Coordinates of C-alpha atoms in Angstrom, one line a residue:
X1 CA 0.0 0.0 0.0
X2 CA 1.5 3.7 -1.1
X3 CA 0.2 5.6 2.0
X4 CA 1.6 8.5 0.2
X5 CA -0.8 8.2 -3.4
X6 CA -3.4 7.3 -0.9
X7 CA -3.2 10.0 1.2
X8 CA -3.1 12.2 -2.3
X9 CA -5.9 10.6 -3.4
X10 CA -7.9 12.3 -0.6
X11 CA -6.6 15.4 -0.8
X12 CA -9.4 18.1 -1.4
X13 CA -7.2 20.6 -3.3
X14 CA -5.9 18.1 -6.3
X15 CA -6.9 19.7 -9.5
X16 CA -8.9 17.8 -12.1
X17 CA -6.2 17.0 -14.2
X18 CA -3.8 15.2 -11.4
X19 CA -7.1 13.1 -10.3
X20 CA -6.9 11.7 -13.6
X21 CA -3.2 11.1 -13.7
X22 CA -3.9 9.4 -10.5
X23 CA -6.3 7.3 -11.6
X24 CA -3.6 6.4 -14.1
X25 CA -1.5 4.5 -12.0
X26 CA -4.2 4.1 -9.0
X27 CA -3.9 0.0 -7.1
X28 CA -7.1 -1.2 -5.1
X29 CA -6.0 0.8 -2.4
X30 CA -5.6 4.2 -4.4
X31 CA -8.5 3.3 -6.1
X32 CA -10.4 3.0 -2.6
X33 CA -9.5 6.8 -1.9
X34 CA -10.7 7.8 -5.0
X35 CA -14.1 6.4 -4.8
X36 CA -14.6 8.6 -2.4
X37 CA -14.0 11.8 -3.4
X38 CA -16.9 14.5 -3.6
X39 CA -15.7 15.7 -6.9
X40 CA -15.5 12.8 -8.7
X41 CA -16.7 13.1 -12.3
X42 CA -19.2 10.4 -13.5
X43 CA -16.2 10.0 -16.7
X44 CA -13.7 9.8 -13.7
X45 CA -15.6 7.0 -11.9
X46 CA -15.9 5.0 -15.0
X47 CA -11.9 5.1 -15.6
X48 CA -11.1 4.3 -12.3
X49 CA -13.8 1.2 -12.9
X50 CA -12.1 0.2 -16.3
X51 CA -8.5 0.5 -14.3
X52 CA -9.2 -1.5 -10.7
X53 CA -13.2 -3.4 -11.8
X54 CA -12.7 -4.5 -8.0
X55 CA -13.6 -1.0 -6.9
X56 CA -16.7 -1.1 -8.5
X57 CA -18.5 -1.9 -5.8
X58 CA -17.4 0.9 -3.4
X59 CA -18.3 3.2 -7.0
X60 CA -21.6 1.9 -7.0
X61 CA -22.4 2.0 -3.4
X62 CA -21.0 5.8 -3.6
X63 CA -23.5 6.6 -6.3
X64 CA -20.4 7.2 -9.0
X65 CA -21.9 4.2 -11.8
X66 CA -25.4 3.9 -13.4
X67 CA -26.3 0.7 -14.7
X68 CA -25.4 1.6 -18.5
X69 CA -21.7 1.2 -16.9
X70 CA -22.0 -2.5 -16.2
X71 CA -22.2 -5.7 -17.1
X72 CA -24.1 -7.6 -15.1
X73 CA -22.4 -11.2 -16.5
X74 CA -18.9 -10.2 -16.3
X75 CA -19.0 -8.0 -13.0
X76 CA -22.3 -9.7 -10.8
X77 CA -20.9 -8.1 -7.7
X78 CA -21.0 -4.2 -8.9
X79 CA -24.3 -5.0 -10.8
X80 CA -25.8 -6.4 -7.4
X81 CA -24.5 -3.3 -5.4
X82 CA -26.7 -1.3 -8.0
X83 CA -29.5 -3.3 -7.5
X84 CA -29.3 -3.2 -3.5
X85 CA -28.8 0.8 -4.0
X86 CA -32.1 0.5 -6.0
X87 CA -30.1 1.9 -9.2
X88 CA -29.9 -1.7 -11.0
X89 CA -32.2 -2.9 -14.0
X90 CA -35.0 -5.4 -13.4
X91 CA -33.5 -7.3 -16.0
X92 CA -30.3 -8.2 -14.2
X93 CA -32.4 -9.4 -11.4
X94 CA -33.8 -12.3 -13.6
X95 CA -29.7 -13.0 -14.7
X96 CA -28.7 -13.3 -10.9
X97 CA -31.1 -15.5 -10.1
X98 CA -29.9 -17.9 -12.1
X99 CA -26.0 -17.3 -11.7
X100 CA -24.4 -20.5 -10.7
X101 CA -22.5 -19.1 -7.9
X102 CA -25.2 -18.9 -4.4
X103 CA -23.3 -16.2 -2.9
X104 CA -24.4 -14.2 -6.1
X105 CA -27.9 -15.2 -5.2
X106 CA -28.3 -14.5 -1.4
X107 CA -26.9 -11.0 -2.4
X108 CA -29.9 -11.0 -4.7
X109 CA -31.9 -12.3 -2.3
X110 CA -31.4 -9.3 0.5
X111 CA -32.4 -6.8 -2.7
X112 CA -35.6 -4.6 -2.2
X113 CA -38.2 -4.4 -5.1
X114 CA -37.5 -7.4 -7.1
X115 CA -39.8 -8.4 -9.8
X116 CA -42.5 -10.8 -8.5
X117 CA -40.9 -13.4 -11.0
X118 CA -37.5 -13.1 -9.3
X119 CA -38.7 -13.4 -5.7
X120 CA -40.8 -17.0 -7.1
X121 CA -37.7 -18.3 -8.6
X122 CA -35.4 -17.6 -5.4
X123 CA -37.9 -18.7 -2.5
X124 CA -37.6 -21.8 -5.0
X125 CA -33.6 -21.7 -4.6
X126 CA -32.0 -25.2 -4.4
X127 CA -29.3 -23.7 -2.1
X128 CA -31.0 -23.1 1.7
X129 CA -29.1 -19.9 2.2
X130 CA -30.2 -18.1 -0.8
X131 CA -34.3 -18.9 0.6
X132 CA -32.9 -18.2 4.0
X133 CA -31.6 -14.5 3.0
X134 CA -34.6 -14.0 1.2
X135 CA -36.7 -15.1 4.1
X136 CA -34.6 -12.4 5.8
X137 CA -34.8 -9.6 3.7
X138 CA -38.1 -9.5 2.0
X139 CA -41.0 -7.0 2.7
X140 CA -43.5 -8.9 1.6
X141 CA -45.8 -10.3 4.7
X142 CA -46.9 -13.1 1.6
X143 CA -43.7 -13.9 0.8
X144 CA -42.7 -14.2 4.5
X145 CA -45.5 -15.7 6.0
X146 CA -45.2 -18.6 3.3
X147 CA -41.2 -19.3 4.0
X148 CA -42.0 -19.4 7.8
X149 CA -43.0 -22.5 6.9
X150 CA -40.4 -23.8 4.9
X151 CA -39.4 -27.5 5.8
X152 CA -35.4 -26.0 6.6
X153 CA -35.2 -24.4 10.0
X154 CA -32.5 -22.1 9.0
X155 CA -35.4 -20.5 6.4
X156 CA -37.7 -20.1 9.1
X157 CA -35.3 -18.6 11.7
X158 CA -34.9 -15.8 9.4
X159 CA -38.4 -15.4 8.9
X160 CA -38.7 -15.3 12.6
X161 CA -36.4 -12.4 12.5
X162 CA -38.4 -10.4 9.8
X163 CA -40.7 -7.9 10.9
X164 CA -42.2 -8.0 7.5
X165 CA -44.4 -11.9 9.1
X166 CA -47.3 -11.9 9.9
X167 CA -47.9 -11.9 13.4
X168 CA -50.0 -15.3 13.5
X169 CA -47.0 -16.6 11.8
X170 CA -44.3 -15.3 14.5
X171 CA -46.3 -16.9 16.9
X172 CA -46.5 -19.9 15.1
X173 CA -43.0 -19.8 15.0
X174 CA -42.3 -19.6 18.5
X175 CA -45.0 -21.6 20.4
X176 CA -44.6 -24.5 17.3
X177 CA -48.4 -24.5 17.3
X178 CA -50.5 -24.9 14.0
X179 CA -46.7 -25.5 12.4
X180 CA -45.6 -28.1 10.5
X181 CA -42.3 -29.9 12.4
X182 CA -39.2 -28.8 10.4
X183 CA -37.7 -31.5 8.4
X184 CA -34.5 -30.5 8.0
X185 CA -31.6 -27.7 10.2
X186 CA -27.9 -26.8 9.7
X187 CA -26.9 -29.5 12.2
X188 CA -28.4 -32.8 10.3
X189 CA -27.8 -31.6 7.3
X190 CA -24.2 -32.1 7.7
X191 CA -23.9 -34.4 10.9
X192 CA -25.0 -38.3 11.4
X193 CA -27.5 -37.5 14.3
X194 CA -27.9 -37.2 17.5
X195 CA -25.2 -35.2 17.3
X196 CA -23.7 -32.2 19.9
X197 CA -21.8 -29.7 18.4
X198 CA -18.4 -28.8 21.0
X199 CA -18.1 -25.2 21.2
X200 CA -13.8 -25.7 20.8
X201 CA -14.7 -27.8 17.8
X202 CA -10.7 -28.4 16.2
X203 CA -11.9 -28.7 12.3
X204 CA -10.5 -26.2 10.5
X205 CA -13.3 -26.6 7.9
X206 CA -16.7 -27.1 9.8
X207 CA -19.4 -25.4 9.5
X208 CA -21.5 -26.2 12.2
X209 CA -22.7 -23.5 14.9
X210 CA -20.7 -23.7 17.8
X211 CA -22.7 -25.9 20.7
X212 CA -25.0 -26.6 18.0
X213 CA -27.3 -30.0 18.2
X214 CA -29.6 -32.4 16.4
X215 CA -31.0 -35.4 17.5
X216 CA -34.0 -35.5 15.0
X217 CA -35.6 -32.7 16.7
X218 CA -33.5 -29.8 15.6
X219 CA -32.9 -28.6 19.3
X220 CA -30.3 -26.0 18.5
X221 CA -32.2 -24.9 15.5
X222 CA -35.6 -24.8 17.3
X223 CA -34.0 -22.9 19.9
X224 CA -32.7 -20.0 17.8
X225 CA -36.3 -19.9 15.9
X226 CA -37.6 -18.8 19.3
X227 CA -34.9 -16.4 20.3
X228 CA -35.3 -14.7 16.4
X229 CA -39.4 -14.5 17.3
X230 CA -38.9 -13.2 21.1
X231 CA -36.5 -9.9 19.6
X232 CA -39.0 -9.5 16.7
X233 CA -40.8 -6.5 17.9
X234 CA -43.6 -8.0 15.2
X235 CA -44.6 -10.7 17.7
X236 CA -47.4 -10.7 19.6
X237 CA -46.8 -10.2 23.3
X238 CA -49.6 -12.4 23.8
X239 CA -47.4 -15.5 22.2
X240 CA -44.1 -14.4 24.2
X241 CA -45.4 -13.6 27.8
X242 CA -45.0 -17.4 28.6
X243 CA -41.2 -17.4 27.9
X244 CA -40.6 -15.0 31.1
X245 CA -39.6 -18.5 32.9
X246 CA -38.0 -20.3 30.3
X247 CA -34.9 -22.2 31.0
X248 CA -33.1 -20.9 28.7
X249 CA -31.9 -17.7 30.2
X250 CA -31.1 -16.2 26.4
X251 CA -34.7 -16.8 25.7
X252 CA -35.7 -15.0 28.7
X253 CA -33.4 -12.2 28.1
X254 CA -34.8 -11.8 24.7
X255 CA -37.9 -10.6 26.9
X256 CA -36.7 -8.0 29.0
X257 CA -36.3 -5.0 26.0
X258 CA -39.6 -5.8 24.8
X259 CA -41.7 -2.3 25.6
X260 CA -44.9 -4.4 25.2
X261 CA -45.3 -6.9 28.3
X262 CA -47.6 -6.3 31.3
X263 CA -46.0 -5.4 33.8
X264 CA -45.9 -8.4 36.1
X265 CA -43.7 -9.9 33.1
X266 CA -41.0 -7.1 33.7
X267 CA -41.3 -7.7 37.8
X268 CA -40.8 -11.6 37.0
X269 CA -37.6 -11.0 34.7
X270 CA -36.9 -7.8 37.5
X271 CA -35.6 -11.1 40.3
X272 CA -34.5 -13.2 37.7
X273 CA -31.1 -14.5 38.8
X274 CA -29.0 -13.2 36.0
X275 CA -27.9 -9.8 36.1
X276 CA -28.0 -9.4 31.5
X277 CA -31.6 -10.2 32.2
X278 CA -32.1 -7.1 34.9
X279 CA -29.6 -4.7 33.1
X280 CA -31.8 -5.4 29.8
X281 CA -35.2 -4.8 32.1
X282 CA -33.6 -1.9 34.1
X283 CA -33.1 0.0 31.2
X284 CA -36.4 -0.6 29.7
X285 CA -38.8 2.7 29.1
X286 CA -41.6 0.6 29.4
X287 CA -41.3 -0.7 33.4
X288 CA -43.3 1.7 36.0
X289 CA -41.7 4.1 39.1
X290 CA -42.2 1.7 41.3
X291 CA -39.9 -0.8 39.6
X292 CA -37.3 1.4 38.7
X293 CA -36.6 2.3 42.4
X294 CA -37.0 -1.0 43.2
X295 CA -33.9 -2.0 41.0
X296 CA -32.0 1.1 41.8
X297 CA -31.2 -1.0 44.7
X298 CA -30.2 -4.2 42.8
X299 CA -26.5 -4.7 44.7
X300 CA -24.9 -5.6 40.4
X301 CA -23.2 -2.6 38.9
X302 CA -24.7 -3.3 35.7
X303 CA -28.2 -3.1 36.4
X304 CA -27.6 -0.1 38.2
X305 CA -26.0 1.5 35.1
X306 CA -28.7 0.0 32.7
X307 CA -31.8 1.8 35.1
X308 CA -29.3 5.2 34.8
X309 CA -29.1 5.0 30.7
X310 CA -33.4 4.5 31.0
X311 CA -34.8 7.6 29.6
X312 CA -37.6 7.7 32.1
X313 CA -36.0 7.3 35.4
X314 CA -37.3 9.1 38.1
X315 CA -34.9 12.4 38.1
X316 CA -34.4 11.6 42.0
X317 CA -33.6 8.1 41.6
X318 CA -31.1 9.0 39.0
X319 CA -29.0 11.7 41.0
X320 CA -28.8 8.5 43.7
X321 CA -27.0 6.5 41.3
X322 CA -25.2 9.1 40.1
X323 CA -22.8 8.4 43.2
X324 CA -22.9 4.8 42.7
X325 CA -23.6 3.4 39.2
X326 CA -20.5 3.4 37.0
X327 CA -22.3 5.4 34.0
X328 CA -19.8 6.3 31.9
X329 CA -18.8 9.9 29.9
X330 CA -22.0 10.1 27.5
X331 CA -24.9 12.1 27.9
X332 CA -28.2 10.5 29.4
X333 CA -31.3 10.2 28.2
X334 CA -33.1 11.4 31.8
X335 CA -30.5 14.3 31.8
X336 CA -30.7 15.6 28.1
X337 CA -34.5 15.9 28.6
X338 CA -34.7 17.4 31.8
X339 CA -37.0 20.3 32.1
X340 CA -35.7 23.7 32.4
X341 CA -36.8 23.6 36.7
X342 CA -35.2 20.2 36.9
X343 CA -31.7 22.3 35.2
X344 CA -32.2 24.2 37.9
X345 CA -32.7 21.8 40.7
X346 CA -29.4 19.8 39.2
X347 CA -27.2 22.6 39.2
X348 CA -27.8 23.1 43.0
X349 CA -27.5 19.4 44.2
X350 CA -25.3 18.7 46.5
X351 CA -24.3 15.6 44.9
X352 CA -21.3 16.4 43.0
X353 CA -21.8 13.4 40.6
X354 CA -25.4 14.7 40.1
X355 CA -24.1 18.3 38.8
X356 CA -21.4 16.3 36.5
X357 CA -24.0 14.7 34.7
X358 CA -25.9 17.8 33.8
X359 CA -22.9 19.2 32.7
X360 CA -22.3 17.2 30.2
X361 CA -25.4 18.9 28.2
X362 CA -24.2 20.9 25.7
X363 CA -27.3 23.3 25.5
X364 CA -27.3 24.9 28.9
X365 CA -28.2 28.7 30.0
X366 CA -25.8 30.7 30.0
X367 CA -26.0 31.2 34.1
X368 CA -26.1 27.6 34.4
X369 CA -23.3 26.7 32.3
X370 CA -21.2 29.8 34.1
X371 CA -22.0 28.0 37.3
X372 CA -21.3 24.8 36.4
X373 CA -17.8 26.3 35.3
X374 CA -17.1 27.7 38.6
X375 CA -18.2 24.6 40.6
X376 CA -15.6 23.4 43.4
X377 CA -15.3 20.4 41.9
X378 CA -13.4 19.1 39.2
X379 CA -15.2 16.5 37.7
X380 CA -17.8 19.1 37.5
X381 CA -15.8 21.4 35.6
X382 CA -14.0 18.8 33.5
X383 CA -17.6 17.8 31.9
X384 CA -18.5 21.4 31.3
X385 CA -15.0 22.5 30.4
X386 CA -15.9 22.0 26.2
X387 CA -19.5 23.6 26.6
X388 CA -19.6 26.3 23.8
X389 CA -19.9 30.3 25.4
X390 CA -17.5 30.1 28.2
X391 CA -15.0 33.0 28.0
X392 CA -11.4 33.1 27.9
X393 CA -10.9 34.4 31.3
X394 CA -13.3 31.5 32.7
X395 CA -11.9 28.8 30.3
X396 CA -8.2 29.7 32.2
X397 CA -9.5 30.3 35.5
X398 CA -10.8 26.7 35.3
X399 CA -7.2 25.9 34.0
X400 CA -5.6 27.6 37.1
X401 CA -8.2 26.0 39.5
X402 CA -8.0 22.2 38.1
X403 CA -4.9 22.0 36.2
X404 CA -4.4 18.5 34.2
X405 CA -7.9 17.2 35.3
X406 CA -9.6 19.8 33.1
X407 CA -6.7 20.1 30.5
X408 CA -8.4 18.1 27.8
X409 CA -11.4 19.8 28.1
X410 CA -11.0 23.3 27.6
X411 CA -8.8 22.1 24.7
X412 CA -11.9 20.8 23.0
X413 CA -14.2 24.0 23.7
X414 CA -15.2 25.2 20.6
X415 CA -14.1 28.9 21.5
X416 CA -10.9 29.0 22.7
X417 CA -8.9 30.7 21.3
X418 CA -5.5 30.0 19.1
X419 CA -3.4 31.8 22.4
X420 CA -5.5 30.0 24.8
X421 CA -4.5 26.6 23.0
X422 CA -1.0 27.7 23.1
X423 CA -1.2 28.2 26.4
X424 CA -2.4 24.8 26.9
X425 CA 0.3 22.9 25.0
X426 CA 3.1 24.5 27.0
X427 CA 1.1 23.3 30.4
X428 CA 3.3 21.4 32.9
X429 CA 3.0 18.5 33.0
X430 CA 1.9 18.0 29.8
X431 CA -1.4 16.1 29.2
X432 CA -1.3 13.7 25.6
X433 CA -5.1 14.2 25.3
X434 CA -4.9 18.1 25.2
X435 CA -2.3 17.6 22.1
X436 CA -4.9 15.5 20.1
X437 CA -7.8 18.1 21.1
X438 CA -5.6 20.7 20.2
X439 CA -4.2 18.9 16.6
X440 CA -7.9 18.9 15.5
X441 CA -9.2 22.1 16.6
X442 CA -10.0 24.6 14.0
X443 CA -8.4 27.6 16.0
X444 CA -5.3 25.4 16.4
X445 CA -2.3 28.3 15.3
X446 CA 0.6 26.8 13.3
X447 CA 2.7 27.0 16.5
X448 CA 0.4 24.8 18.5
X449 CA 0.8 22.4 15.6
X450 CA 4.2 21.8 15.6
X451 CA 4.1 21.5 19.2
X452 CA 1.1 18.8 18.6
X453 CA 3.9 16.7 16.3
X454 CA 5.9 15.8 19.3
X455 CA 3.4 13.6 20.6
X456 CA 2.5 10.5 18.6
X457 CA -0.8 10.2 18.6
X458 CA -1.8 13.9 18.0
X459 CA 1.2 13.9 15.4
X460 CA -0.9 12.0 12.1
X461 CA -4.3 14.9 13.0
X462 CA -2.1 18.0 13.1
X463 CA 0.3 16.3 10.0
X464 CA -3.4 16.9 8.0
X465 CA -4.2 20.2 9.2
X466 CA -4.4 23.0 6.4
X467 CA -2.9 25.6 8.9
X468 CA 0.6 23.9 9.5
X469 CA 3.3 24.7 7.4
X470 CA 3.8 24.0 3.8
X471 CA 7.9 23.1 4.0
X472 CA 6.4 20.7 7.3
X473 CA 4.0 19.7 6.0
X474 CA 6.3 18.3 2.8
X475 CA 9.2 16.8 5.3
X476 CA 6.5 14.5 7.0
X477 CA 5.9 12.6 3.7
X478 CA 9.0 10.8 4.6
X479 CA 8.1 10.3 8.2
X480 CA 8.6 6.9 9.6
X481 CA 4.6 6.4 10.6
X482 CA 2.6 5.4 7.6
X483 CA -0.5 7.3 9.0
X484 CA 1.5 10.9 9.3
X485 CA 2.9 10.5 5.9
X486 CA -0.6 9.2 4.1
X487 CA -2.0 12.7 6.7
X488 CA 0.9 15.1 4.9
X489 CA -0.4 14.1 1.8
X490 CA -3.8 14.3 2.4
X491 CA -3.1 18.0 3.3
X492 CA -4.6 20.7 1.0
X493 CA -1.8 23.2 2.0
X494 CA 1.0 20.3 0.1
X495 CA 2.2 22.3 -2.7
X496 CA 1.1 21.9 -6.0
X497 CA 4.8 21.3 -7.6
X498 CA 5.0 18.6 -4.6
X499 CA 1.8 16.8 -5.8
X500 CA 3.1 16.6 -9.2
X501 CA 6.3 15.3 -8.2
X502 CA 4.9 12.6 -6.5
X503 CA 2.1 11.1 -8.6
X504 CA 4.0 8.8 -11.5
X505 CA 3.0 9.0 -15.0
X506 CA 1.5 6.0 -16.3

């Protein structure tokens, strides 16, 4: 791989004519680049297809080929991107269904809008996959409904999965009831039976599903039928209230992020001894208060976190575990739609961790935000530090305060300014994460970047950055780290005479 014509390849400032010269001489990794340039010409694309055919795919997925630029027969693949992309004539459809290789055909298969015809001949497929993916895929509650019945268990796991089958046939599928027995499933297909798959199976060439069984009955099979139906929101929650205590603790956790089960369902899978099963269920909309503070007491860290991510948590129950739950750095649900009084009430908790997790809203008042800034505490100030508004003075009065802990992120705040990012770079001790911050913000001054180069994982952003040098920019083309050189030349500020230079004619 050049990382150098690849990194050209992407550059936003190559005129027209280089484009083409790169094309010229482009590999499949060049070639990759190109795709995706916005201003690639529809003659471009078709070069570049006519030089690398394997990146036709990526061209047709990208929108850069029509279907007068292929052949369906000699390039199947790029003519059944087109047809997933919806761009693809009928008339190939009716050629692929019919190619000899069955990859071609589950491709096919997972297509939207075939002809009628088309979707006949491949629910009629010889090969079990290709029905399968179209059992899958289709929209059609006819076609569906009539593969959940298919006599292979791997065709009717997929159309347990579909949303597109008819409720009466999801529940057909799960309970068994008014459902022919499958006659066939991956296991006996290709094992003497009974059989029991082990999960470290040695055969490098076996196909069989790991802990996978058959002993006539298609267990396995049967069992991954009713886990497909159980996450299929399509399925009645009439047919899957029954599962809530199954054995098969994957079944019941395919219960607990339903939002349509009465609620002594959600209390049953609530005390179900796994903790999956009460994360899943504690983080569920659907279940009332009065669960919800029940399992705010639930002694696993993980169902505690779950109930925190729920977007309807009582506001009080979530400030509790705020002190207690290990939520993590992203915004929650409860938090980003508090009311403008519950703003309020956060930003005067006494909980520390409770004001941290408003601060981490990115559309607060300014005399909320200002507080937040000013807050005693440095977690506090380290989630607010990046909040757009906060002024200069505050942005380094929070530096002063909380040094290192807050480094990182006043370095992201969209207004600081190229002297405050300065600032930050020559902080001691230095903090890594304020370099990369600092390498990709758009204030960033040349000085900061050339700063940002001495540390290695900020060095391959800033080596990209318009506003570094030109004459640096063109010594880090040689640099030992593939990533900053393919960045260098990636750079719109690379000279033009450079660019030349380094793109070969063909």
């Amino acid at each position: 791989m050049d990382h150098v014509l690849c990194g050209l390849a992407a550059n936003t400032a190559l005129p027209y004519e280089l484009v083409d010269r790169l094309i010229a001489v482009a590999d499949a990794d060049v070639a990759g680049c190109l795709a995706d340039r916005a201003d690639l010409s529809h003659a471009q694309a078709v070069d570049l297809f006519s030089r690398v055919p394997q990146c036709g795919v990526h061209l047709a997925y990208e929108g850069r080929l029509t279907a007068a630029d292929v052949d369906p027969v000699a390039r199947p693949d790029v003519a059944l991107a087109l047809l997933d992309e919806g761009a693809g004539s009928p008339q190939w459809a009716r050629i692929l269904a019919r190619d000899p290789v069955p990859a071609h055909r589950e491709k096919l298969a997972a297509c939207s809008g075939l002809p009628a015809d088309v979707v006949r001949t491949l629910a009629a497929d010889p090969d079990v996959g290709v029905v399968a993916e179209l059992a899958l895929w289709t929209t059609s509650d006819v076609t569906a409904g009539s593969l959940a019945r298919h006599p292979h268990a791997q065709v009717r796991r997929s159309a347990a999965a579909n949303e597109a089958t008819p409720p009466d046939a999801l529940a057909a599928l799960l309970t068994g009831h008014g459902l022919p027995p499958a006659r066939r499933c991956e296991v006996c297909d290709q094992e003497e039976t009974p059989f029991v798959h082990e999960r470290q199976c040695q055969r490098p060439d076996c196909m069989v599903p790991p802990g996978a069984s058959c002993d006539g009955s298609h267990g396995s099979a049967v069992h991954d039928i009713r886990q497909a139906a159980l996450q299929n929101p399509a399925t009645p929650a009439e047919a899957v209230v029954g599962f809530a205590d199954h054995p098969s603790m994957l079944l019941r956790r395919a219960l607990a992020a339903r939002p349509d089960l009465p609620a002594g369902v959600y209390r049953t899978l609530a005390a179900d001894p796994a903790p999956g099963i009460r994360a899943d269920v504690a983080g569920n909309p659907a279940i009332d208060d009065a669960l919800m503070r029940s399992l705010a007491g639930d002694s696993d860290p993980d169902v505690r976190r779950g109930l925190a991510h729920n977007p309807r948590v009582p506001l009080d129950v979530l400030t509790r575990l705020a002190g207690s739950a290990r939520i993590g750095s992203a915004l929650l649900p409860r938090i980003a739609s508090a009311t403008a009084a519950e703003v309020r009430r956060l930003a005067r908790s006494s909980s520390a961790p409770a004001r941290m997790l408003l601060a981490r809203r990115r559309d607060l008042p300014p005399e909320i935000r200002d507080r937040l800034a000013d807050d005693p505490d440095a977690k506090v100030v380290r989630s607010v530090a990046s909040h757009p508004g906060l002024t200069e003075a505050r942005l380094r009065a929070m530096v002063d305060r909380h040094g290192v802990r807050v480094l990182a992120g006043v370095a992201a705040n969209p207004d600081a300014s190229p002297a405050l990012l300065e600032h930050l770079i020559r902080h001691e001790p230095p903090v890594p994460k304020a370099f990369r911050e600092v390498a990709r913000h758009p204030s960033a001054s040349p000085r900061a970047l050339l700063a940002c180069l001495a540390d290695g994982r900020a060095r391959p952003v800033a080596a990209g950055r318009p506003a570094l040098p030109a004459p640096v920019v063109v010594e880090l083309l040689d640099d030992a780290d593939q990533r900053v050189a393919e960045a260098a030349a990636a750079n719109p500020s690379l000279p033009l005479a450079v660019i030349e230079d380094l793109i070969p004619r063909a």
